[in-house]
Amino acid sequence: MHFQLSSEQTMIVDTVRAFVEKELYPFEDEVERTDAIPPELAKSIQAKAIEVGLYAANMPAELGGGGLDNFTLALMERELGRASYGLQMLIARPSNILRACEGAQIDEYLIPTIRGERHDCLAMTEPNAGSDVRGMQTRATRDGSGENADYLINGTKHFISHADMSDFVVLFAATGVEETSHGPKKKITGFLVDLDSPGLTVRRGPACVSHRGYHQCELFFTDCRVPAYKRLGEEGKGFDLMGQWLGATRLTVAATSVGRGQRVMEMATEWAATRKQFGQPIGKFQGTGFKLADMATELAAAELLTLQAAWKCDQGTMSDSDAAMAKLFASEALARVTDNALQIFGGMGLMNQLPIERFWRDARVERIWDGTSEIQRHIISRAMLRVHGG
Ligand SMILES: Cc1cc2nc3c(=O)[nH]c(=O)nc-3n(C[C@H](O)[C@H](O)[C@H](O)COP(=O)(O)OP(=O)(O)OC[C@H]3O[C@@H](n4cnc5c(N)ncnc54)[C@H](O)[C@@H]3O)c2cc1C
């Protein structure tokens, strides 16, 4: 394993950094103030991202995507993570799970999403099923008999990010129960559902403290009819699909956390070097200088864990624990970094004249979505105990 960047990787990092600074930073304050991204701005950022070849970088090149490996993608995510979340998400990395599309789904969903003509969101979480995904109550029942019978979907999803700016959802619903050695378990199945389907209502959910301009929605399904050909993968194999394609999304959280942390640290360092109290820069006081040292050390460790997991992902050797450790450590490091940065800025850190209070708020969600810190610790410890039959 070596992390010497190739000239192509260096060029990608430089291109993304330049794009973020030129095309995204100037709009951050407006997004923060209005909690909205004007549609014309979204279109223009998307068009520029397509033009410079940054759009759908995670998707296969033969289908029109960027074809980046996971390591290079993690470098790109790190740079994108520096910017406001709502803005950087416009340089879409469509859900990897769309790579499971087959037959007519490829032309109807996968390719248009890679081209930026369609936008996806992902719905697993429900009011009564968060960490316990398998506890979901949304169900898909066959209407008729045979392989080609439609499905009728009923139930409610919440916290569905970006559904207000998407036109279809990768939905997971229960399609039955199977007996296992641990007792009965729900069978979960994936579907591709257009958000304007009859029987589906999309509504903006409550405002979130993190990531203004990036909204969560509620999805209400009432006898929503979905043709059988829109089923993603085999019936009852939704968990296998999630396992196969969604593990790497934890690396996105890890990498974007590292990037944002690095930006915050740079700002805090500059402030500590220039803000004077008692006749000297506050960075000279050990209480402040040591905070900077801790930030740099933790972010370096978070970056190494993330790049190591991404590298292993490319070798086909990444374990669930590898992804969980990267997500856990990077998101928790970001929380400490933003909190320490705010402390270094003192009262100004809390004022909305500077972006520090935003970084501090934005950091909070990273320990919750894509599996909470407790769930990541559960994944890591379960793998350790399993070795001893636990
Ligand atoms: C801003 C935001 C955007 C989101 N976007 C999406 C999205 O686009 N699509 C989607 O499907 N979901 C999305 N989610 C949902 C997110 O993945 C869940 O919030 C997360 O998985 C936790 O579920 P929960 O909120 O229901 O908390 P709960 O599962 O109710 O957990 C509450 C607390 O209990 C703890 N806990 C639960 N089980 C265990 C356990 N076994 N061991 C130890 N502790 C445990 C948790 O760690 C947590 O501290 C989003 C959430 C947020 C906040």
mmCIF file of N, CA and C in Angstrom, residues 25-146:
data_model
loop_
_atom_site.group_PDB
_atom_site.id
_atom_site.type_symbol
_atom_site.label_atom_id
_atom_site.label_comp_id
_atom_site.label_asym_id
_atom_site.label_seq_id
_atom_site.Cartn_x
_atom_site.Cartn_y
_atom_site.Cartn_z
ATOM 1 N N TYR A 25 -17.672 28.221 -3.287
ATOM 2 C CA TYR A 25 -17.497 29.121 -2.137
ATOM 3 C C TYR A 25 -18.291 30.431 -2.281
ATOM 4 N N PRO A 26 -18.317 31.048 -3.482
ATOM 5 C CA PRO A 26 -18.993 32.349 -3.566
ATOM 6 C C PRO A 26 -20.491 32.293 -3.233
ATOM 7 N N PHE A 27 -21.100 31.095 -3.276
ATOM 8 C CA PHE A 27 -22.547 31.008 -3.043
ATOM 9 C C PHE A 27 -22.891 30.476 -1.646
ATOM 10 N N GLU A 28 -21.869 30.169 -0.872
ATOM 11 C CA GLU A 28 -22.138 29.531 0.426
ATOM 12 C C GLU A 28 -22.976 30.415 1.348
ATOM 13 N N ASP A 29 -22.641 31.702 1.411
ATOM 14 C CA ASP A 29 -23.366 32.582 2.341
ATOM 15 C C ASP A 29 -24.841 32.685 1.961
ATOM 16 N N GLU A 30 -25.084 32.771 0.656
ATOM 17 C CA GLU A 30 -26.471 32.897 0.195
ATOM 18 C C GLU A 30 -27.270 31.630 0.555
ATOM 19 N N VAL A 31 -26.669 30.479 0.339
ATOM 20 C CA VAL A 31 -27.360 29.225 0.654
ATOM 21 C C VAL A 31 -27.637 29.148 2.152
ATOM 22 N N GLU A 32 -26.658 29.590 2.919
ATOM 23 C CA GLU A 32 -26.797 29.562 4.372
ATOM 24 C C GLU A 32 -27.924 30.482 4.834
ATOM 25 N N ARG A 33 -27.990 31.651 4.206
ATOM 26 C CA ARG A 33 -28.975 32.653 4.614
ATOM 27 C C ARG A 33 -30.385 32.252 4.191
ATOM 28 N N THR A 34 -30.501 31.667 2.995
ATOM 29 C CA THR A 34 -31.836 31.411 2.439
ATOM 30 C C THR A 34 -32.293 29.969 2.622
ATOM 31 N N ASP A 35 -31.381 29.087 2.992
ATOM 32 C CA ASP A 35 -31.675 27.650 3.098
ATOM 33 C C ASP A 35 -32.203 27.107 1.765
ATOM 34 N N ALA A 36 -31.749 27.696 0.682
ATOM 35 C CA ALA A 36 -32.252 27.255 -0.629
ATOM 36 C C ALA A 36 -31.144 27.409 -1.669
ATOM 37 N N ILE A 37 -31.241 26.602 -2.708
ATOM 38 C CA ILE A 37 -30.334 26.762 -3.848
ATOM 39 C C ILE A 37 -31.206 27.091 -5.058
ATOM 40 N N PRO A 38 -31.086 28.314 -5.587
ATOM 41 C CA PRO A 38 -31.919 28.665 -6.735
ATOM 42 C C PRO A 38 -31.725 27.653 -7.864
ATOM 43 N N PRO A 39 -32.826 27.213 -8.516
ATOM 44 C CA PRO A 39 -32.707 26.197 -9.572
ATOM 45 C C PRO A 39 -31.724 26.583 -10.671
ATOM 46 N N GLU A 40 -31.663 27.898 -11.020
ATOM 47 C CA GLU A 40 -30.723 28.302 -12.090
ATOM 48 C C GLU A 40 -29.282 28.079 -11.642
ATOM 49 N N LEU A 41 -29.022 28.349 -10.350
ATOM 50 C CA LEU A 41 -27.674 28.148 -9.834
ATOM 51 C C LEU A 41 -27.328 26.655 -9.852
ATOM 52 N N ALA A 42 -28.296 25.822 -9.420
ATOM 53 C CA ALA A 42 -28.063 24.377 -9.406
ATOM 54 C C ALA A 42 -27.737 23.890 -10.815
ATOM 55 N N LYS A 43 -28.506 24.381 -11.775
ATOM 56 C CA LYS A 43 -28.282 23.950 -13.175
ATOM 57 C C LYS A 43 -26.919 24.403 -13.668
ATOM 58 N N SER A 44 -26.560 25.632 -13.324
ATOM 59 C CA SER A 44 -25.291 26.149 -13.828
ATOM 60 C C SER A 44 -24.102 25.403 -13.207
ATOM 61 N N ILE A 45 -24.175 25.104 -11.913
ATOM 62 C CA ILE A 45 -23.073 24.351 -11.278
ATOM 63 C C ILE A 45 -22.978 22.949 -11.878
ATOM 64 N N GLN A 46 -24.144 22.333 -12.069
ATOM 65 C CA GLN A 46 -24.150 20.992 -12.657
ATOM 66 C C GLN A 46 -23.526 21.018 -14.063
ATOM 67 N N ALA A 47 -23.917 22.009 -14.861
ATOM 68 C CA ALA A 47 -23.399 22.095 -16.234
ATOM 69 C C ALA A 47 -21.877 22.283 -16.231
ATOM 70 N N LYS A 48 -21.395 23.135 -15.307
ATOM 71 C CA LYS A 48 -19.942 23.355 -15.246
ATOM 72 C C LYS A 48 -19.215 22.075 -14.794
ATOM 73 N N ALA A 49 -19.845 21.356 -13.862
ATOM 74 C CA ALA A 49 -19.223 20.107 -13.375
ATOM 75 C C ALA A 49 -19.154 19.083 -14.501
ATOM 76 N N ILE A 50 -20.202 19.040 -15.321
ATOM 77 C CA ILE A 50 -20.198 18.105 -16.464
ATOM 78 C C ILE A 50 -19.095 18.518 -17.436
ATOM 79 N N GLU A 51 -19.011 19.833 -17.671
ATOM 80 C CA GLU A 51 -18.024 20.342 -18.637
ATOM 81 C C GLU A 51 -16.586 19.977 -18.241
ATOM 82 N N VAL A 52 -16.284 20.100 -16.941
ATOM 83 C CA VAL A 52 -14.893 19.798 -16.546
ATOM 84 C C VAL A 52 -14.691 18.315 -16.209
ATOM 85 N N GLY A 53 -15.740 17.521 -16.382
ATOM 86 C CA GLY A 53 -15.591 16.067 -16.206
ATOM 87 C C GLY A 53 -15.643 15.595 -14.770
ATOM 88 N N LEU A 54 -16.261 16.407 -13.889
ATOM 89 C CA LEU A 54 -16.320 15.993 -12.481
ATOM 90 C C LEU A 54 -17.646 15.295 -12.129
ATOM 91 N N TYR A 55 -18.604 15.348 -13.033
ATOM 92 C CA TYR A 55 -19.939 14.834 -12.709
ATOM 93 C C TYR A 55 -19.950 13.301 -12.769
ATOM 94 N N ALA A 56 -20.678 12.689 -11.839
ATOM 95 C CA ALA A 56 -20.836 11.217 -11.809
ATOM 96 C C ALA A 56 -19.483 10.517 -11.883
ATOM 97 N N ALA A 57 -18.522 11.061 -11.140
ATOM 98 C CA ALA A 57 -17.148 10.540 -11.199
ATOM 99 C C ALA A 57 -17.055 9.108 -10.696
ATOM 100 N N ASN A 58 -18.023 8.704 -9.887
ATOM 101 C CA ASN A 58 -17.986 7.351 -9.318
ATOM 102 C C ASN A 58 -18.568 6.296 -10.257
ATOM 103 N N MET A 59 -19.149 6.748 -11.365
ATOM 104 C CA MET A 59 -19.846 5.800 -12.244
ATOM 105 C C MET A 59 -18.911 5.287 -13.338
ATOM 106 N N PRO A 60 -19.194 4.093 -13.877
ATOM 107 C CA PRO A 60 -18.274 3.497 -14.860
ATOM 108 C C PRO A 60 -18.085 4.378 -16.093
ATOM 109 N N ALA A 61 -16.847 4.446 -16.559
ATOM 110 C CA ALA A 61 -16.531 5.286 -17.723
ATOM 111 C C ALA A 61 -17.280 4.807 -18.963
ATOM 112 N N GLU A 62 -17.453 3.491 -19.092
ATOM 113 C CA GLU A 62 -18.108 2.976 -20.316
ATOM 114 C C GLU A 62 -19.576 3.394 -20.387
ATOM 115 N N LEU A 63 -20.125 3.862 -19.254
ATOM 116 C CA LEU A 63 -21.511 4.345 -19.271
ATOM 117 C C LEU A 63 -21.570 5.870 -19.274
ATOM 118 N N GLY A 64 -20.402 6.507 -19.356
ATOM 119 C CA GLY A 64 -20.388 7.971 -19.409
ATOM 120 C C GLY A 64 -19.971 8.619 -18.103
ATOM 121 N N GLY A 65 -19.677 7.814 -17.084
ATOM 122 C CA GLY A 65 -19.231 8.367 -15.803
ATOM 123 C C GLY A 65 -17.728 8.622 -15.807
ATOM 124 N N GLY A 66 -17.224 9.058 -14.645
ATOM 125 C CA GLY A 66 -15.802 9.394 -14.551
ATOM 126 C C GLY A 66 -14.910 8.177 -14.409
ATOM 127 N N GLY A 67 -15.490 7.063 -13.962
ATOM 128 C CA GLY A 67 -14.727 5.818 -13.853
ATOM 129 C C GLY A 67 -13.608 5.863 -12.833
ATOM 130 N N LEU A 68 -13.733 6.729 -11.809
ATOM 131 C CA LEU A 68 -12.646 6.819 -10.821
ATOM 132 C C LEU A 68 -12.635 5.600 -9.916
ATOM 133 N N ASP A 69 -11.439 5.181 -9.532
ATOM 134 C CA ASP A 69 -11.369 4.127 -8.517
ATOM 135 C C ASP A 69 -11.695 4.743 -7.153
ATOM 136 N N ASN A 70 -11.887 3.895 -6.169
ATOM 137 C CA ASN A 70 -12.349 4.391 -4.864
ATOM 138 C C ASN A 70 -11.331 5.306 -4.183
ATOM 139 N N PHE A 71 -10.049 5.000 -4.401
ATOM 140 C CA PHE A 71 -9.002 5.822 -3.784
ATOM 141 C C PHE A 71 -9.048 7.247 -4.350
ATOM 142 N N THR A 72 -9.096 7.333 -5.688
ATOM 143 C CA THR A 72 -9.116 8.655 -6.318
ATOM 144 C C THR A 72 -10.424 9.377 -5.968
ATOM 145 N N LEU A 73 -11.495 8.590 -5.909
ATOM 146 C CA LEU A 73 -12.779 9.187 -5.545
ATOM 147 C C LEU A 73 -12.730 9.771 -4.126
ATOM 148 N N ALA A 74 -12.052 9.065 -3.226
ATOM 149 C CA ALA A 74 -11.944 9.572 -1.850
ATOM 150 C C ALA A 74 -11.186 10.905 -1.835
ATOM 151 N N LEU A 75 -10.162 11.014 -2.690
ATOM 152 C CA LEU A 75 -9.423 12.292 -2.782
ATOM 153 C C LEU A 75 -10.348 13.398 -3.275
ATOM 154 N N MET A 76 -11.174 13.052 -4.261
ATOM 155 C CA MET A 76 -12.097 14.038 -4.815
ATOM 156 C C MET A 76 -13.149 14.429 -3.772
ATOM 157 N N GLU A 77 -13.671 13.433 -3.059
ATOM 158 C CA GLU A 77 -14.681 13.697 -2.022
ATOM 159 C C GLU A 77 -14.102 14.605 -0.930
ATOM 160 N N ARG A 78 -12.842 14.363 -0.596
ATOM 161 C CA ARG A 78 -12.177 15.186 0.420
ATOM 162 C C ARG A 78 -12.195 16.653 -0.005
ATOM 163 N N GLU A 79 -11.891 16.904 -1.273
ATOM 164 C CA GLU A 79 -11.874 18.292 -1.753
ATOM 165 C C GLU A 79 -13.290 18.871 -1.804
ATOM 166 N N LEU A 80 -14.239 18.067 -2.279
ATOM 167 C CA LEU A 80 -15.626 18.552 -2.337
ATOM 168 C C LEU A 80 -16.163 18.838 -0.940
ATOM 169 N N GLY A 81 -15.698 18.041 0.031
ATOM 170 C CA GLY A 81 -16.179 18.183 1.408
ATOM 171 C C GLY A 81 -15.859 19.533 2.022
ATOM 172 N N ARG A 82 -14.927 20.264 1.421
ATOM 173 C CA ARG A 82 -14.581 21.592 1.953
ATOM 174 C C ARG A 82 -15.747 22.564 1.808
ATOM 175 N N ALA A 83 -16.588 22.311 0.795
ATOM 176 C CA ALA A 83 -17.651 23.283 0.494
ATOM 177 C C ALA A 83 -18.954 22.922 1.194
ATOM 178 N N SER A 84 -19.840 23.905 1.217
ATOM 179 C CA SER A 84 -21.183 23.719 1.752
ATOM 180 C C SER A 84 -21.818 22.471 1.124
ATOM 181 N N TYR A 85 -22.417 21.640 1.968
ATOM 182 C CA TYR A 85 -22.885 20.324 1.518
ATOM 183 C C TYR A 85 -23.887 20.417 0.364
ATOM 184 N N GLY A 86 -24.868 21.324 0.513
ATOM 185 C CA GLY A 86 -25.901 21.453 -0.513
ATOM 186 C C GLY A 86 -25.313 21.796 -1.869
ATOM 187 N N LEU A 87 -24.251 22.597 -1.870
ATOM 188 C CA LEU A 87 -23.625 22.993 -3.129
ATOM 189 C C LEU A 87 -22.760 21.870 -3.701
ATOM 190 N N GLN A 88 -21.973 21.240 -2.835
ATOM 191 C CA GLN A 88 -21.068 20.208 -3.369
ATOM 192 C C GLN A 88 -21.844 18.980 -3.858
ATOM 193 N N MET A 89 -23.055 18.765 -3.329
ATOM 194 C CA MET A 89 -23.840 17.623 -3.801
ATOM 195 C C MET A 89 -24.354 17.817 -5.227
ATOM 196 N N LEU A 90 -24.260 19.048 -5.727
ATOM 197 C CA LEU A 90 -24.685 19.287 -7.112
ATOM 198 C C LEU A 90 -23.698 18.671 -8.107
ATOM 199 N N ILE A 91 -22.463 18.424 -7.626
ATOM 200 C CA ILE A 91 -21.510 17.675 -8.456
ATOM 201 C C ILE A 91 -21.796 16.221 -8.107
ATOM 202 N N ALA A 92 -22.860 15.690 -8.714
ATOM 203 C CA ALA A 92 -23.456 14.456 -8.192
ATOM 204 C C ALA A 92 -22.533 13.251 -8.303
ATOM 205 N N ARG A 93 -22.591 12.452 -7.239
ATOM 206 C CA ARG A 93 -22.044 11.107 -7.300
ATOM 207 C C ARG A 93 -23.265 10.229 -7.091
ATOM 208 N N PRO A 94 -23.939 9.802 -8.189
ATOM 209 C CA PRO A 94 -25.174 9.040 -8.026
ATOM 210 C C PRO A 94 -24.938 7.817 -7.144
ATOM 211 N N SER A 95 -25.995 7.380 -6.462
ATOM 212 C CA SER A 95 -25.832 6.246 -5.561
ATOM 213 C C SER A 95 -25.238 5.057 -6.316
ATOM 214 N N ASN A 96 -24.204 4.471 -5.721
ATOM 215 C CA ASN A 96 -23.562 3.297 -6.336
ATOM 216 C C ASN A 96 -24.541 2.173 -6.598
ATOM 217 N N ILE A 97 -25.605 2.161 -5.815
ATOM 218 C CA ILE A 97 -26.552 1.048 -5.933
ATOM 219 C C ILE A 97 -27.214 1.027 -7.308
ATOM 220 N N LEU A 98 -27.167 2.170 -8.017
ATOM 221 C CA LEU A 98 -27.756 2.199 -9.365
ATOM 222 C C LEU A 98 -26.978 1.305 -10.326
ATOM 223 N N ARG A 99 -25.781 0.920 -9.923
ATOM 224 C CA ARG A 99 -25.009 0.024 -10.788
ATOM 225 C C ARG A 99 -25.628 -1.364 -10.825
ATOM 226 N N ALA A 100 -26.605 -1.588 -9.949
ATOM 227 C CA ALA A 100 -27.325 -2.866 -9.987
ATOM 228 C C ALA A 100 -28.446 -2.842 -11.023
ATOM 229 N N CYS A 101 -28.632 -1.700 -11.707
ATOM 230 C CA CYS A 101 -29.691 -1.609 -12.727
ATOM 231 C C CYS A 101 -29.453 -2.659 -13.812
ATOM 232 N N GLU A 102 -30.561 -3.193 -14.292
ATOM 233 C CA GLU A 102 -30.488 -4.191 -15.370
ATOM 234 C C GLU A 102 -31.545 -3.883 -16.413
ATOM 235 N N GLY A 103 -31.365 -4.403 -17.620
ATOM 236 C CA GLY A 103 -32.374 -4.306 -18.687
ATOM 237 C C GLY A 103 -32.816 -2.871 -18.923
ATOM 238 N N ALA A 104 -34.143 -2.684 -18.949
ATOM 239 C CA ALA A 104 -34.707 -1.362 -19.257
ATOM 240 C C ALA A 104 -34.317 -0.312 -18.215
ATOM 241 N N GLN A 105 -33.963 -0.753 -17.016
ATOM 242 C CA GLN A 105 -33.594 0.198 -15.948
ATOM 243 C C GLN A 105 -32.342 1.008 -16.325
ATOM 244 N N ILE A 106 -31.500 0.412 -17.154
ATOM 245 C CA ILE A 106 -30.235 1.088 -17.496
ATOM 246 C C ILE A 106 -30.508 2.372 -18.278
ATOM 247 N N ASP A 107 -31.378 2.260 -19.289
ATOM 248 C CA ASP A 107 -31.678 3.452 -20.101
ATOM 249 C C ASP A 107 -32.641 4.397 -19.402
ATOM 250 N N GLU A 108 -33.496 3.832 -18.545
ATOM 251 C CA GLU A 108 -34.511 4.683 -17.910
ATOM 252 C C GLU A 108 -33.970 5.414 -16.677
ATOM 253 N N TYR A 109 -33.042 4.781 -15.972
ATOM 254 C CA TYR A 109 -32.579 5.390 -14.711
ATOM 255 C C TYR A 109 -31.056 5.633 -14.681
ATOM 256 N N LEU A 110 -30.300 4.571 -14.952
ATOM 257 C CA LEU A 110 -28.853 4.684 -14.737
ATOM 258 C C LEU A 110 -28.198 5.722 -15.660
ATOM 259 N N ILE A 111 -28.384 5.564 -16.958
ATOM 260 C CA ILE A 111 -27.678 6.462 -17.898
ATOM 261 C C ILE A 111 -28.139 7.915 -17.758
ATOM 262 N N PRO A 112 -29.459 8.182 -17.702
ATOM 263 C CA PRO A 112 -29.863 9.590 -17.545
ATOM 264 C C PRO A 112 -29.335 10.210 -16.242
ATOM 265 N N THR A 113 -29.151 9.386 -15.213
ATOM 266 C CA THR A 113 -28.632 9.918 -13.944
ATOM 267 C C THR A 113 -27.151 10.265 -14.091
ATOM 268 N N ILE A 114 -26.438 9.427 -14.804
ATOM 269 C CA ILE A 114 -25.019 9.713 -15.048
ATOM 270 C C ILE A 114 -24.873 10.985 -15.893
ATOM 271 N N ARG A 115 -25.818 11.190 -16.795
ATOM 272 C CA ARG A 115 -25.747 12.380 -17.669
ATOM 273 C C ARG A 115 -26.249 13.648 -16.981
ATOM 274 N N GLY A 116 -26.834 13.507 -15.812
ATOM 275 C CA GLY A 116 -27.368 14.685 -15.113
ATOM 276 C C GLY A 116 -28.767 15.057 -15.571
ATOM 277 N N GLU A 117 -29.416 14.134 -16.318
ATOM 278 C CA GLU A 117 -30.784 14.415 -16.770
ATOM 279 C C GLU A 117 -31.808 13.993 -15.724
ATOM 280 N N ARG A 118 -31.404 13.050 -14.877
ATOM 281 C CA ARG A 118 -32.294 12.617 -13.788
ATOM 282 C C ARG A 118 -31.490 12.650 -12.486
ATOM 283 N N HIS A 119 -32.216 12.719 -11.366
ATOM 284 C CA HIS A 119 -31.539 12.790 -10.068
ATOM 285 C C HIS A 119 -32.161 11.784 -9.109
ATOM 286 N N ASP A 120 -31.289 11.101 -8.385
ATOM 287 C CA ASP A 120 -31.741 10.025 -7.497
ATOM 288 C C ASP A 120 -31.693 10.444 -6.032
ATOM 289 N N CYS A 121 -32.524 9.783 -5.233
ATOM 290 C CA CYS A 121 -32.380 9.838 -3.772
ATOM 291 C C CYS A 121 -32.614 8.417 -3.267
ATOM 292 N N LEU A 122 -32.376 8.198 -1.999
ATOM 293 C CA LEU A 122 -32.393 6.835 -1.461
ATOM 294 C C LEU A 122 -33.260 6.794 -0.209
ATOM 295 N N ALA A 123 -34.176 5.833 -0.151
ATOM 296 C CA ALA A 123 -35.101 5.802 1.008
ATOM 297 C C ALA A 123 -35.100 4.460 1.708
ATOM 298 N N MET A 124 -34.497 4.474 2.893
ATOM 299 C CA MET A 124 -34.559 3.304 3.762
ATOM 300 C C MET A 124 -35.281 3.671 5.061
ATOM 301 N N THR A 125 -34.935 4.839 5.607
ATOM 302 C CA THR A 125 -35.343 5.186 6.972
ATOM 303 C C THR A 125 -36.832 5.511 7.077
ATOM 304 N N GLU A 126 -37.409 5.098 8.201
ATOM 305 C CA GLU A 126 -38.825 5.361 8.498
ATOM 306 C C GLU A 126 -38.927 5.882 9.927
ATOM 307 N N PRO A 127 -40.072 6.471 10.259
ATOM 308 C CA PRO A 127 -40.219 6.980 11.631
ATOM 309 C C PRO A 127 -39.945 5.894 12.683
ATOM 310 N N ASN A 128 -40.294 4.634 12.394
ATOM 311 C CA ASN A 128 -40.065 3.582 13.387
ATOM 312 C C ASN A 128 -38.938 2.626 13.016
ATOM 313 N N ALA A 129 -38.181 2.986 12.022
ATOM 314 C CA ALA A 129 -37.070 2.115 11.605
ATOM 315 C C ALA A 129 -35.908 2.966 11.115
ATOM 316 N N GLY A 130 -34.958 3.214 12.035
ATOM 317 C CA GLY A 130 -33.775 3.995 11.681
ATOM 318 C C GLY A 130 -32.573 3.072 11.621
ATOM 319 N N SER A 131 -31.866 2.950 12.753
ATOM 320 C CA SER A 131 -30.724 2.029 12.801
ATOM 321 C C SER A 131 -31.172 0.601 12.482
ATOM 322 N N ASP A 132 -32.348 0.263 12.940
ATOM 323 C CA ASP A 132 -32.897 -1.078 12.702
ATOM 324 C C ASP A 132 -33.625 -1.082 11.359
ATOM 325 N N VAL A 133 -32.826 -1.058 10.288
ATOM 326 C CA VAL A 133 -33.404 -0.928 8.940
ATOM 327 C C VAL A 133 -34.394 -2.049 8.656
ATOM 328 N N ARG A 134 -34.054 -3.256 9.126
ATOM 329 C CA ARG A 134 -34.912 -4.392 8.820
ATOM 330 C C ARG A 134 -36.290 -4.276 9.478
ATOM 331 N N GLY A 135 -36.387 -3.382 10.420
ATOM 332 C CA GLY A 135 -37.686 -3.182 11.090
ATOM 333 C C GLY A 135 -38.655 -2.366 10.243
ATOM 334 N N MET A 136 -38.298 -2.055 9.009
ATOM 335 C CA MET A 136 -39.147 -1.170 8.196
ATOM 336 C C MET A 136 -40.557 -1.732 8.019
ATOM 337 N N GLN A 137 -41.509 -0.800 7.983
ATOM 338 C CA GLN A 137 -42.906 -1.215 7.861
ATOM 339 C C GLN A 137 -43.465 -0.972 6.456
ATOM 340 N N THR A 138 -42.774 -0.159 5.676
ATOM 341 C CA THR A 138 -43.226 0.040 4.293
ATOM 342 C C THR A 138 -43.177 -1.305 3.588
ATOM 343 N N ARG A 139 -44.285 -1.647 2.930
ATOM 344 C CA ARG A 139 -44.328 -2.975 2.309
ATOM 345 C C ARG A 139 -44.693 -2.865 0.840
ATOM 346 N N ALA A 140 -44.194 -3.818 0.093
ATOM 347 C CA ALA A 140 -44.527 -3.915 -1.326
ATOM 348 C C ALA A 140 -45.179 -5.268 -1.530
ATOM 349 N N THR A 141 -46.432 -5.254 -1.958
ATOM 350 C CA THR A 141 -47.134 -6.534 -2.153
ATOM 351 C C THR A 141 -47.484 -6.694 -3.625
ATOM 352 N N ARG A 142 -47.409 -7.915 -4.079
ATOM 353 C CA ARG A 142 -47.709 -8.165 -5.492
ATOM 354 C C ARG A 142 -49.201 -8.039 -5.735
ATOM 355 N N ASP A 143 -49.554 -7.348 -6.818
ATOM 356 C CA ASP A 143 -50.955 -7.234 -7.197
ATOM 357 C C ASP A 143 -51.139 -8.120 -8.423
ATOM 358 N N GLY A 144 -51.582 -9.327 -8.206
ATOM 359 C CA GLY A 144 -51.685 -10.301 -9.289
ATOM 360 C C GLY A 144 -50.687 -11.413 -9.042
ATOM 361 N N SER A 145 -50.597 -12.330 -9.988
ATOM 362 C CA SER A 145 -49.682 -13.450 -9.782
ATOM 363 C C SER A 145 -48.629 -13.457 -10.883
ATOM 364 N N GLY A 146 -47.577 -14.174 -10.638
ATOM 365 C CA GLY A 146 -46.524 -14.299 -11.651
ATOM 366 C C GLY A 146 -45.437 -13.256 -11.489
#
